Amino acid sequence: MAFSELFQKTEKSNLLVFFDLEGTQITHKAIAIGLVAYERKGKSFDFSKTRFTYSSLIKTEDEIGPVVEKMTGITKEKLSSSAKSFHQVILEITKLLRNHIKTYVSYGGLDLKILQETIEVQDETESNFYRNVKNHYIDFHHYLSQRIIDEKGQSLSIEKLSQLYSLKEKGTFHNPLYDAKMLSSIYQAYLENENLDLEYYKSKILKNPFAEPIFKEAIKKILHEKTITEKDFDEILRNHL
């Protein structure tokens, strides 16, 4: 069954929460967050309308760093005038998502690291929020990097994935709400374009360092049935999407 791993990870949830964090350059303390959430409708999630969106700048005492400033446009001056405390942000998000069974999705483990580095471990609200995210989390970058790669065997950025699926959102990359919305669109497009996923997966299969289980299944079929057709191989690949 295609996408079985994703379905298993989300089957008990009634809310799918895509989030993105921007952090300081060296210490990885949060300076901005964006999230967008969708409710379950039957066996899948309803991507036609958002259930919640949230975004905020976050105060920090740490230096931001020139690379992050250039990418995000976030400066200490901007934070001092319009940012909220991290604790306040967590309180607002917790209240927003309360009474839902959630799965959280981000693109890359850095988001989880930024969350971990920013929480006050003695603060029960912040610690509980972090544990909830960590225990119900999909790193969609890790997931896709085993399936959708470029000619060099490298994973695709959010921007390149948006081009692959011909996706457009209003806004700019490195704005956390924009990135969260784009991630949700990529996630949806991946689930809705099985044939495109399959062809792209197959076209880079020899460059894929995670392809061993697929090759093993193909070899097992050859040994058992003495042959394997392209249709057979496609079905093996499809079951790994």
XYZ file of C-alpha atoms in Angstrom:
241
model
C 0.000 0.000 0.000
C 1.416 3.381 -1.012
C 2.141 5.887 1.785
C 1.455 3.258 4.475
C 4.169 4.640 6.778
C 2.650 8.130 6.735
C -0.853 6.775 7.257
C 0.314 4.715 10.240
C 1.987 7.726 11.840
C -1.161 9.867 11.534
C -4.002 7.352 11.862
C -4.779 8.219 15.512
C -4.651 11.992 14.988
C -7.505 14.325 14.181
C -5.216 17.311 13.533
C -2.137 17.523 11.305
C 0.123 20.440 12.295
C 2.847 21.690 9.935
C 5.346 24.009 11.575
C 8.572 25.858 10.884
C 10.991 27.639 13.207
C 13.706 30.168 12.515
C 16.548 30.222 15.024
C 19.661 32.143 15.958
C 22.699 31.224 13.936
C 24.943 29.699 16.611
C 22.832 28.810 19.650
C 19.699 27.696 17.792
C 17.306 29.684 19.973
C 13.902 30.336 18.380
C 13.270 33.783 16.893
C 10.163 33.039 14.804
C 7.549 30.329 14.374
C 4.774 29.583 11.912
C 2.272 26.758 11.857
C -0.738 25.665 9.877
C -3.111 22.865 10.867
C -5.706 20.723 9.095
C -8.478 18.551 10.531
C -9.212 14.967 9.685
C -12.182 14.286 7.441
C -12.932 10.600 7.240
C -9.806 8.581 6.482
C -7.720 11.570 5.361
C -7.120 15.202 6.255
C -9.040 18.056 4.671
C -6.411 20.260 2.992
C -9.059 22.414 1.326
C -9.252 24.697 4.354
C -6.967 25.437 7.259
C -8.244 24.800 10.780
C -5.613 26.961 12.465
C -2.724 29.209 11.489
C -0.313 30.884 13.863
C 2.842 32.969 13.501
C 4.945 35.102 15.787
C 8.373 36.586 16.243
C 10.075 35.396 19.434
C 12.268 37.398 21.776
C 15.812 36.221 22.439
C 18.857 37.431 24.331
C 21.197 35.582 21.942
C 22.877 37.043 18.876
C 21.024 36.264 15.663
C 23.949 36.164 13.245
C 24.431 37.724 9.794
C 23.431 34.660 7.736
C 20.091 34.303 9.529
C 19.486 38.061 9.367
C 20.085 38.053 5.612
C 17.858 35.006 4.975
C 14.973 35.980 7.230
C 15.186 39.755 7.528
C 14.837 39.325 11.301
C 17.018 41.630 13.392
C 17.358 42.328 17.115
C 15.672 45.682 16.527
C 12.701 43.983 14.883
C 12.386 41.529 17.754
C 12.559 44.239 20.389
C 9.623 46.066 18.833
C 7.212 43.273 17.864
C 8.264 39.899 19.331
C 6.632 37.862 22.102
C 8.334 35.809 24.787
C 8.795 32.143 23.941
C 6.652 31.223 26.946
C 3.787 33.392 25.698
C 4.031 31.816 22.248
C 3.869 28.304 23.703
C 0.862 29.268 25.834
C -0.959 30.633 22.775
C -0.188 27.593 20.633
C -1.145 25.191 23.416
C -4.487 26.956 23.850
C -5.064 26.957 20.083
C -4.421 23.232 19.666
C -6.036 22.061 22.883
C -8.590 19.217 22.696
C -7.058 17.806 19.509
C -5.041 14.634 18.964
C -2.121 15.952 16.939
C 0.679 14.868 14.647
C 3.361 17.495 14.011
C 5.271 17.750 10.739
C 8.364 19.805 9.933
C 11.004 19.659 7.220
C 14.206 18.645 8.973
C 15.225 17.844 12.525
C 16.606 21.349 13.069
C 13.102 22.564 13.941
C 12.896 20.072 16.783
C 16.419 21.029 17.914
C 15.499 24.732 17.981
C 12.428 23.894 20.053
C 14.501 21.834 22.455
C 17.234 24.473 22.798
C 14.688 27.223 23.517
C 12.497 25.612 26.156
C 13.107 26.166 29.846
C 13.301 22.594 31.121
C 11.974 23.726 34.507
C 8.889 25.198 32.861
C 6.157 22.561 32.844
C 4.124 24.144 30.032
C 7.111 24.425 27.698
C 8.468 20.962 28.571
C 5.080 19.315 28.054
C 4.679 21.005 24.684
C 8.127 19.853 23.539
C 7.483 16.264 24.648
C 4.126 16.231 22.885
C 5.709 17.404 19.631
C 8.647 14.978 19.907
C 6.395 11.990 20.626
C 4.013 12.698 17.732
C 6.407 13.959 15.082
C 7.181 13.362 11.411
C 10.430 14.706 9.976
C 9.218 14.947 6.392
C 12.717 15.806 5.173
C 14.035 12.502 6.522
C 11.060 10.674 5.035
C 11.353 12.200 1.558
C 15.171 12.020 1.457
C 14.826 8.232 1.307
C 12.535 8.479 -1.721
C 12.777 11.772 -3.636
C 16.382 12.759 -4.402
C 18.309 14.649 -7.091
C 20.842 13.408 -9.659
C 23.596 13.424 -7.017
C 21.600 11.437 -4.511
C 20.914 14.490 -2.351
C 17.579 15.446 -0.780
C 15.524 18.252 -2.290
C 14.941 21.585 -0.591
C 11.459 22.938 0.077
C 11.967 25.300 -2.862
C 12.939 22.498 -5.276
C 10.053 20.344 -4.108
C 7.659 23.220 -4.731
C 9.011 23.380 -8.298
C 8.676 19.597 -8.731
C 4.984 19.757 -7.830
C 4.404 23.164 -9.501
C 3.263 24.731 -6.237
C 2.854 28.422 -5.519
C 2.068 30.219 -2.279
C 1.919 33.936 -1.581
C 4.987 34.990 0.372
C 8.715 34.272 0.517
C 10.879 31.405 1.713
C 12.384 31.670 5.229
C 9.200 33.258 6.495
C 8.123 30.489 8.913
C 4.395 30.714 8.191
C 5.067 30.652 4.442
C 7.404 27.672 4.843
C 4.850 25.827 6.992
C 2.127 26.410 4.399
C 4.428 25.336 1.569
C 5.370 22.197 3.490
C 1.689 21.336 3.901
C 1.172 21.826 0.151
C 4.152 19.560 -0.612
C 2.850 16.907 1.777
C -0.559 17.050 0.094
C 0.978 16.984 -3.403
C 3.100 13.957 -2.496
C 0.001 12.029 -1.427
C -2.009 13.106 -4.477
C 0.612 12.457 -7.185
C 1.426 8.804 -6.759
C 2.422 8.271 -10.396
C 4.739 11.308 -10.429
C 6.294 10.164 -7.141
C 6.787 6.679 -8.533
C 8.469 7.834 -11.747
C 10.721 10.271 -9.907
C 11.627 7.627 -7.316
C 12.427 5.100 -10.039
C 14.452 7.533 -12.164
C 16.934 8.113 -9.297
C 16.852 4.636 -7.753
C 20.504 3.826 -8.543
C 21.598 6.992 -6.728
C 19.481 6.232 -3.674
C 21.496 5.024 -0.651
C 18.260 3.870 1.019
C 17.167 1.556 -1.816
C 18.428 -1.710 -0.310
C 14.994 -2.931 0.909
C 13.581 -2.370 -2.586
C 16.417 -4.286 -4.256
C 16.031 -7.108 -1.738
C 12.340 -7.449 -2.535
C 13.074 -7.450 -6.256
C 15.800 -10.091 -5.881
C 13.543 -12.227 -3.691
C 10.870 -12.150 -6.399
C 13.416 -13.063 -9.073
C 14.718 -15.994 -7.012
C 11.208 -17.224 -6.296
C 9.579 -16.671 -9.679
C 12.716 -16.597 -11.896
C 11.606 -13.293 -13.406
C 10.373 -9.807 -12.592
C 8.472 -7.410 -14.825
C 8.534 -3.632 -14.828
C 5.016 -3.734 -13.421
C 6.239 -5.948 -10.573
C 9.088 -3.535 -9.810
C 6.737 -0.559 -9.911
C 4.477 -2.277 -7.398
C 7.417 -2.854 -5.037
C 8.353 0.803 -5.346
C 4.766 1.913 -4.862
C 4.589 0.010 -1.564
C 7.618 1.990 -0.350
C 6.244 5.450 -1.199
